XYZ file of C-alpha atoms in Angstrom:
575
model
C 73.249 31.019 180.511
C 75.513 28.256 181.147
C 78.496 30.160 179.720
C 77.847 33.686 181.601
C 77.870 34.825 185.109
C 74.841 35.826 186.854
C 73.950 37.385 190.483
C 72.972 34.281 192.268
C 72.410 36.860 195.936
C 72.941 40.497 197.139
C 73.052 40.927 201.020
C 72.851 44.332 202.387
C 73.405 46.238 205.727
C 73.147 49.565 207.085
C 73.130 51.535 203.278
C 70.857 54.438 202.531
C 67.043 53.794 204.511
C 67.569 50.117 203.536
C 68.860 48.482 207.484
C 69.078 44.581 206.237
C 67.803 42.205 203.155
C 69.104 39.794 201.145
C 67.886 39.103 197.704
C 68.286 35.661 196.321
C 67.575 36.583 192.628
C 66.944 33.742 190.209
C 68.464 33.884 186.389
C 65.662 35.550 183.764
C 63.918 38.869 184.519
C 63.751 39.871 187.571
C 62.008 43.123 188.755
C 62.168 45.505 191.632
C 59.213 47.507 192.369
C 58.082 49.587 195.537
C 57.037 53.091 196.060
C 59.519 56.388 195.205
C 61.468 56.407 198.310
C 61.174 52.751 199.566
C 64.767 52.043 198.193
C 64.927 49.898 195.353
C 67.211 52.572 194.161
C 70.023 51.498 197.568
C 69.983 47.886 196.506
C 71.548 49.166 192.797
C 73.691 51.384 194.773
C 74.901 48.526 196.892
C 75.808 46.652 193.718
C 77.730 49.542 192.507
C 79.001 49.486 195.792
C 80.312 45.734 195.265
C 81.316 46.214 191.765
C 84.541 48.780 192.752
C 82.480 51.883 192.889
C 83.561 54.880 194.273
C 82.851 54.729 198.416
C 81.178 57.420 200.451
C 80.473 57.907 203.494
C 77.637 59.255 203.546
C 75.594 56.183 202.529
C 76.452 54.717 205.589
C 72.704 54.392 207.356
C 72.739 57.153 210.060
C 73.573 55.256 213.777
C 75.771 52.869 211.921
C 79.452 52.424 211.947
C 79.945 50.594 208.529
C 77.923 49.613 205.917
C 78.065 46.285 204.356
C 77.439 45.197 200.372
C 78.142 41.671 199.471
C 77.232 39.906 196.396
C 77.563 36.695 195.427
C 77.738 35.482 191.562
C 77.857 32.556 189.882
C 81.053 31.507 187.345
C 81.278 29.307 184.509
C 84.479 27.849 184.531
C 85.552 28.858 181.114
C 85.352 32.090 183.229
C 87.633 31.729 186.495
C 90.768 32.702 184.463
C 89.686 35.599 183.692
C 88.625 36.493 187.727
C 91.698 34.616 189.137
C 93.826 37.544 186.573
C 92.817 40.155 188.653
C 93.306 38.540 191.439
C 90.148 37.639 192.424
C 89.539 33.823 193.788
C 86.451 31.631 193.028
C 85.733 28.960 194.375
C 83.752 26.084 193.448
C 82.235 27.999 190.801
C 81.277 30.584 192.983
C 82.726 34.367 193.612
C 81.526 35.988 196.445
C 82.595 39.856 196.579
C 82.144 42.146 199.463
C 82.321 46.565 200.100
C 82.133 47.594 203.679
C 82.556 51.926 204.327
C 82.936 52.765 207.740
C 81.404 55.825 208.387
C 84.846 58.196 208.799
C 85.090 56.780 204.790
C 87.333 54.326 204.783
C 86.215 51.136 202.721
C 87.538 47.800 202.174
C 87.510 45.280 199.030
C 87.668 41.422 199.897
C 86.671 38.559 197.359
C 85.410 35.596 199.318
C 87.092 37.057 202.155
C 90.872 37.674 200.996
C 91.518 41.517 200.756
C 92.015 42.738 197.227
C 92.078 46.617 196.080
C 88.333 47.764 195.269
C 90.235 48.740 191.858
C 90.252 45.101 191.176
C 86.108 44.656 192.255
C 86.244 47.440 188.901
C 88.438 45.538 186.849
C 86.884 42.332 187.521
C 82.890 43.753 186.971
C 83.536 44.631 183.608
C 82.393 40.436 182.558
C 80.236 39.760 185.889
C 76.931 43.228 184.768
C 76.514 46.240 183.315
C 74.129 48.815 184.642
C 71.731 51.064 182.690
C 70.315 54.059 183.925
C 69.085 57.450 182.891
C 72.518 58.759 183.405
C 73.925 55.987 180.440
C 71.392 57.125 178.557
C 73.836 60.658 178.260
C 76.390 59.130 178.181
C 75.562 56.640 174.684
C 75.558 60.255 172.910
C 79.536 60.291 173.397
C 81.201 59.021 170.403
C 83.890 57.226 172.288
C 81.312 55.314 173.839
C 79.297 54.779 170.373
C 82.781 53.371 168.746
C 83.041 51.004 172.023
C 79.261 49.681 171.677
C 80.064 49.259 167.042
C 83.995 47.312 168.271
C 82.277 45.284 170.562
C 79.411 44.101 168.840
C 82.035 43.767 165.940
C 83.217 40.887 168.314
C 86.192 38.607 167.247
C 86.952 39.984 163.842
C 86.840 43.742 165.200
C 88.954 43.375 167.773
C 91.459 40.858 165.969
C 91.970 44.128 163.144
C 92.066 46.629 165.634
C 95.136 44.537 167.539
C 96.774 44.693 164.019
C 96.839 48.153 163.894
C 97.769 48.596 167.014
C 100.768 46.058 166.520
C 101.062 48.491 163.182
C 100.895 51.765 165.365
C 103.581 50.968 168.222
C 106.071 49.319 165.472
C 105.399 53.473 163.561
C 106.051 55.237 166.529
C 108.886 52.629 168.171
C 111.526 52.749 164.686
C 110.124 56.575 164.127
C 111.655 57.465 167.663
C 114.951 55.052 167.099
C 114.833 57.944 163.593
C 114.940 61.411 165.844
C 116.968 60.183 168.538
C 119.463 59.301 166.071
C 118.793 62.414 164.696
C 119.703 64.109 167.777
C 122.794 61.947 168.262
C 124.638 62.723 165.169
C 126.515 65.518 166.840
C 127.966 63.584 169.649
C 128.086 60.368 168.260
C 132.409 59.647 168.512
C 131.566 60.020 172.413
C 128.681 58.021 172.485
C 129.863 54.957 170.352
C 133.372 55.605 172.244
C 130.883 54.513 175.765
C 128.663 51.814 174.349
C 131.670 49.788 172.668
C 133.392 50.105 176.413
C 129.646 48.972 178.169
C 129.244 46.442 175.713
C 133.225 44.748 175.969
C 132.987 44.890 179.788
C 129.294 43.069 179.686
C 130.914 40.569 176.775
C 133.227 39.677 179.334
C 131.731 39.343 181.918
C 128.793 37.222 180.438
C 126.592 38.341 182.790
C 123.041 36.220 183.417
C 119.691 37.301 185.545
C 119.839 35.953 189.489
C 123.089 35.598 189.267
C 124.156 38.666 191.557
C 121.776 36.345 194.571
C 122.775 33.204 193.949
C 126.096 34.463 194.452
C 125.962 36.055 197.259
C 123.698 33.452 198.837
C 126.423 31.187 198.048
C 129.448 33.550 199.623
C 126.777 33.517 202.401
C 127.465 29.419 202.914
C 130.932 28.976 202.123
C 131.919 32.036 204.574
C 130.287 29.718 207.915
C 131.814 26.009 206.686
C 132.965 25.931 210.286
C 130.016 27.121 211.982
C 127.700 25.004 209.649
C 129.334 21.824 210.733
C 129.891 22.373 214.078
C 126.300 22.905 214.368
C 125.403 19.989 212.134
C 127.813 17.126 214.234
C 125.903 18.553 216.891
C 122.760 18.296 216.204
C 123.500 14.668 214.943
C 125.135 13.668 218.192
C 122.387 15.153 220.152
C 119.876 12.759 217.604
C 122.725 9.820 217.955
C 123.973 10.240 221.803
C 123.602 5.986 222.665
C 122.287 6.341 226.222
C 120.523 9.846 226.066
C 119.450 10.847 221.854
C 116.240 11.827 220.786
C 116.027 9.055 218.805
C 116.715 6.420 221.942
C 114.265 8.113 223.572
C 111.620 8.736 220.646
C 112.344 4.388 220.688
C 111.951 3.774 224.124
C 108.995 5.823 224.691
C 107.332 3.942 221.428
C 108.006 0.229 222.696
C 106.683 1.297 225.928
C 103.219 2.187 224.253
C 102.980 -0.851 221.292
C 102.467 -3.388 224.109
C 99.115 -1.309 225.600
C 98.148 0.443 222.146
C 95.257 -2.027 221.242
C 93.623 -1.255 224.839
C 92.989 2.383 224.788
C 92.433 4.532 220.906
C 93.767 7.155 222.530
C 97.172 5.011 223.399
C 96.889 3.900 219.800
C 96.862 7.635 218.653
C 99.628 8.840 220.648
C 101.626 5.193 219.484
C 100.855 6.813 215.841
C 102.364 10.063 216.793
C 105.421 9.110 218.564
C 106.178 6.705 215.376
C 106.352 9.011 213.251
C 108.586 11.248 214.999
C 110.730 8.747 215.154
C 110.605 7.627 211.821
C 111.214 11.787 210.955
C 114.310 12.205 213.047
C 115.939 8.950 212.001
C 115.546 10.680 208.557
C 116.490 13.457 209.560
C 119.848 11.242 211.251
C 120.858 10.479 207.855
C 120.343 13.834 206.001
C 122.717 15.180 208.498
C 125.513 12.465 207.954
C 124.964 13.176 204.186
C 125.046 17.166 204.851
C 128.823 16.652 207.186
C 129.958 14.593 204.856
C 129.416 16.960 201.616
C 129.985 20.019 203.898
C 134.013 21.074 202.875
C 135.309 24.665 202.978
C 136.632 25.928 199.293
C 138.919 28.752 199.618
C 139.822 28.920 195.747
C 135.619 28.904 194.592
C 134.625 31.783 197.735
C 138.124 33.686 196.589
C 136.322 33.674 193.024
C 133.096 34.353 193.771
C 133.664 37.353 196.355
C 136.002 39.001 193.411
C 132.924 38.006 190.426
C 130.592 39.773 193.353
C 133.454 42.877 193.398
C 133.412 43.609 189.853
C 129.668 43.184 189.560
C 128.790 45.678 192.132
C 131.914 48.122 190.382
C 129.645 47.662 187.404
C 126.714 48.814 188.948
C 128.445 51.396 190.510
C 129.298 53.052 187.131
C 126.983 52.352 185.069
C 123.547 51.652 186.830
C 121.306 53.931 188.882
C 119.306 53.905 192.093
C 117.574 50.032 192.222
C 118.210 47.323 194.564
C 121.232 45.650 192.851
C 119.316 42.795 191.310
C 116.957 45.025 189.343
C 120.439 47.526 188.248
C 122.038 43.803 186.725
C 118.339 43.268 184.976
C 118.963 46.717 183.249
C 122.467 46.278 182.259
C 122.132 42.768 181.111
C 118.604 44.579 178.878
C 120.673 47.069 177.676
C 123.764 45.205 176.972
C 121.613 43.639 174.834
C 120.081 46.276 172.496
C 123.620 47.728 172.382
C 124.393 46.329 169.613
C 121.383 47.800 167.722
C 122.928 51.126 169.117
C 126.008 51.161 168.161
C 125.357 49.942 164.751
C 122.825 52.938 164.088
C 125.685 55.325 164.990
C 128.240 53.645 163.184
C 125.928 53.499 160.390
C 125.600 57.570 160.405
C 123.613 58.991 157.799
C 123.758 56.406 155.442
C 122.073 54.102 158.344
C 119.665 57.040 159.051
C 118.776 56.819 155.061
C 118.061 53.054 155.956
C 115.605 54.074 158.647
C 113.817 55.920 157.183
C 113.680 54.096 153.899
C 111.826 51.298 156.469
C 109.650 54.320 157.678
C 107.817 54.169 154.740
C 107.468 50.623 153.744
C 106.263 50.318 157.711
C 103.289 53.496 157.181
C 102.490 50.807 153.847
C 101.858 48.607 156.619
C 99.739 50.796 159.236
C 98.096 52.265 156.400
C 96.774 48.962 154.781
C 95.828 47.910 158.552
C 93.575 51.370 159.132
C 92.222 51.181 155.951
C 91.371 47.333 156.703
C 89.807 48.412 160.612
C 87.512 51.006 158.716
C 86.102 48.590 156.694
C 85.120 45.611 158.988
C 83.904 48.536 161.256
C 81.867 49.708 158.467
C 80.814 46.355 157.249
C 79.768 46.034 161.236
C 78.388 49.194 161.619
C 75.166 48.160 158.743
C 75.267 45.148 160.220
C 74.080 46.754 163.888
C 72.306 49.323 162.111
C 69.973 46.949 160.017
C 69.668 44.677 163.661
C 68.945 48.435 166.024
C 66.547 49.445 163.616
C 64.713 46.351 164.311
C 64.071 45.782 167.566
C 63.561 49.379 167.962
C 60.188 49.553 165.304
C 59.301 46.550 167.790
C 59.383 49.158 170.089
C 56.136 51.319 169.326
C 58.655 53.565 167.444
C 57.262 51.737 163.726
C 58.843 54.712 161.294
C 62.081 54.853 163.379
C 65.057 53.875 161.567
C 68.982 54.183 163.686
C 72.086 54.394 161.415
C 75.366 53.795 162.662
C 78.230 55.772 160.513
C 81.522 55.149 160.454
C 83.170 58.203 159.426
C 87.359 57.875 158.417
C 90.015 59.764 157.678
C 90.988 61.009 153.736
C 93.301 58.003 153.003
C 94.703 60.274 150.219
C 95.807 62.611 152.528
C 96.094 61.819 155.744
C 98.053 63.366 158.767
C 100.030 62.574 161.483
C 97.349 63.213 164.647
C 94.601 60.507 161.846
C 96.202 57.411 164.037
C 94.822 57.525 166.843
C 94.841 54.084 169.411
C 91.840 53.316 167.971
C 92.228 53.456 164.651
C 91.720 56.384 162.351
C 87.508 56.343 162.213
C 84.769 58.591 164.119
C 82.094 56.623 165.011
C 78.604 58.605 164.877
C 74.880 57.153 166.296
C 71.624 59.143 164.354
C 68.150 58.262 164.242
C 65.538 58.983 161.142
C 61.972 59.352 162.517
C 60.220 59.075 159.214
C 61.629 57.328 156.293
C 62.971 60.990 154.191
C 63.682 62.541 157.634
C 66.788 64.119 158.500
C 69.584 61.879 159.967
C 69.512 63.444 163.780
C 71.889 62.277 166.168
C 71.107 61.155 169.304
C 71.278 63.850 171.771
C 69.417 66.072 169.070
C 67.170 63.808 167.971
C 65.885 61.322 170.696
C 63.393 62.248 173.777
C 64.362 59.921 177.206
C 61.888 58.035 176.369
C 63.432 57.217 172.632
C 66.910 57.155 174.264
C 65.750 54.955 176.768
C 64.050 52.407 173.734
C 67.942 53.106 171.848
C 69.580 51.943 174.433
C 67.619 49.219 175.026
C 67.911 47.438 171.278
C 71.389 48.270 171.315
C 71.964 46.388 174.460
C 69.120 43.262 173.440
C 71.298 43.305 169.489
C 75.113 43.529 171.749
C 74.078 41.291 174.395
C 74.435 38.180 172.100
C 78.251 38.306 171.412
C 78.858 39.909 175.031
C 80.193 37.992 177.505
C 78.910 40.476 180.287
C 75.978 38.052 182.303
C 74.004 40.138 184.098
C 71.910 43.598 182.726
C 71.030 46.040 185.442
C 68.338 48.608 184.404
C 67.432 51.782 186.627
C 63.867 53.503 185.232
C 65.615 53.337 181.974
C 61.711 53.009 181.113
C 61.408 56.358 182.321
C 58.970 58.940 179.454
C 57.616 55.358 178.340
C 53.731 54.174 178.485
C 51.240 52.436 177.640
C 51.947 50.303 173.978
C 55.767 51.439 174.235
C 55.625 50.394 177.841
C 54.665 47.117 176.617
C 56.952 46.537 174.174
C 60.021 47.811 176.272
C 58.525 44.254 178.885
C 58.922 42.308 175.843
C 62.674 43.433 174.740
C 63.682 43.360 178.250
C 61.964 39.977 178.319
C 63.648 39.192 175.083
C 67.731 40.035 176.640
C 66.654 38.070 179.339
C 67.392 34.884 177.389
C 70.824 35.285 176.807
C 71.237 37.118 179.676
C 70.139 38.093 183.884
C 68.269 41.098 183.736
C 67.180 43.324 186.487
C 64.868 46.088 186.163
C 63.729 48.894 188.641
C 60.890 49.626 187.022
C 56.987 52.109 187.819
C 55.630 50.473 185.193
C 53.139 47.829 185.399
C 53.317 47.096 181.671
C 57.074 46.141 182.484
C 57.043 44.170 185.413
C 54.064 41.678 184.088
C 56.575 40.343 182.187
C 59.330 39.343 184.805
C 60.010 35.928 186.229
C 60.759 37.203 189.631
C 59.452 40.375 191.035
C 60.531 41.670 194.601
C 58.061 44.371 196.099
C 60.603 47.164 198.787
C 58.181 49.069 201.065
C 59.567 51.394 204.108
C 58.080 50.918 207.558
C 56.446 54.233 209.416
C 60.025 54.989 210.633
C 60.981 55.068 207.058
C 63.662 52.016 207.216
C 63.446 48.996 204.989
C 64.588 45.988 206.848
C 64.451 42.276 205.719
C 60.721 42.422 206.412
C 60.016 44.875 203.501
C 62.488 43.562 200.473
C 59.539 40.562 199.246
C 59.099 38.041 196.146
C 55.526 38.316 195.060
C 53.996 35.783 193.638
C 50.193 34.607 192.629
C 47.549 37.129 194.395
C 50.065 39.105 195.907
C 51.664 40.064 192.828
C 48.361 41.262 190.718
C 47.931 43.651 194.144
C 51.387 44.811 193.250
C 50.461 45.207 189.623
C 47.194 46.566 190.288
C 48.900 49.247 193.128
C 51.357 50.281 190.364
C 48.211 50.816 187.665
C 46.037 52.818 189.698
C 48.307 54.043 192.535
C 45.874 52.872 195.346
C 45.511 49.257 196.805
C 42.137 47.434 196.418
C 40.859 49.012 193.393
C 38.773 46.204 191.641
C 39.591 47.317 187.710
C 42.578 47.764 188.365
C 42.829 43.877 189.322
C 41.257 42.909 187.058
C 43.510 45.287 184.456
C 46.836 43.342 186.478
C 45.189 39.930 186.279
C 45.032 40.898 182.027
C 48.876 42.210 181.821
C 49.969 38.958 183.727
C 48.184 36.285 181.778
C 49.917 37.948 178.875
C 49.848 34.471 176.772
C 54.309 33.147 176.386
C 53.543 32.282 172.909
C 53.229 36.586 172.341
C 55.679 37.405 174.388
């Protein structure tokens, strides 16, 4: 997992029932267990805040002024740029995200102690953590989510096909907009041509450059103050160079006085070095001032030229510009001038130009249709692969006769409508399951129970994890509705997923918890609070006790301990 991020530590203070807790999380499979209401899901709530989720003052622990949630992530060099693009600083391969929420509802987000908007955390979370809960299973039944999952599975090839399609779609809409605008402007063509030609002539004569107005204003300011600048520079030079009491003379005497005794005391040596540094800096400044005074000349002709050119620019902005700053308006006018040639050509061409553009539009639409077909083809190919791989995973999750089908339903390419061209192509994606070989294909929303949906989602994530850059997967009781042999298989597949990425699971199932590489137990105090001591990592006998409690629902059960030991000793070869 060296090419992926992973969560190293999560620290929580004053969230819900949790007073204070810090978890150091290792790579591999980590499980969180504990009695209902002990605060396991509060840990995931904290993680949601860290990743830019919506803040809520009701999460602040009663009696506290604020809650604090902080997560430390390890980030490989290959991914650092993607986080820095969002304004998040990665230092020594570590990204620390912190979120505070006050009791009055105000929240603050920081990245390595630097304030950032919470939206930056949300944008960065796409490459950090993917959270799955029961709500995520419901979301999976939506067509948009199903297309997103297929496109994610398709990787670079599908992304390239989608980008190509979107480029052709943008070209098509841009040219179509030009044609529509041209049709509307034919009646007022002469007036527009006259205005455009006048504007282009003025702009062509001035030959404006981006940033020129700012540079001119600075130069005018300097040339208008030549005498003031010269007087100030000469005064400064005389203060430095005055033979008896000038700063250079004073520093030289001081330096000479210290030089005679500097070997006798390290403090004097340090002062000597500082005075020497100041002496050489002032001496250097003397030379720079002399050069500045020598080159400082009044240039009335240049000043008149600059004032005249600035006046021309301001006049142009007043006539053709809007309400932005002068520099922004100048850039807008330059951009308008750069596109005026095409606009004039469109208007001068009249009906003939319109016909040329409509012919060009036909050619662009052919390219668009071709790009859409290519996208459909790549999606269809990947849908077949995804169906086979997810079916294989599902059947290993105690659903031996169930198969998964991802279908690409494309528009009729022989009778395309304008509305068929969406931003994401001309396809609708449908994910269905088939309960047995000759059974009907049923949409996930109608054909899968809660437990089956959890297993389908898990199977999808196991397949997608090998290609998607997310470093940490979090599952919040997605094993609900699963038990017995199926629960063991869920644990096995979660363990398989953890070979590609870090996996954190909140579970009530001992058959799942038994597969963990790290196991944390959350317990409550008698007053309902959870402190640092109530979140502990369990190993060896303590882990046997926790698995036994999960099996029997009570502590000190001999048969449960035996069963727990059996689960935990499941041979690695069978994992």
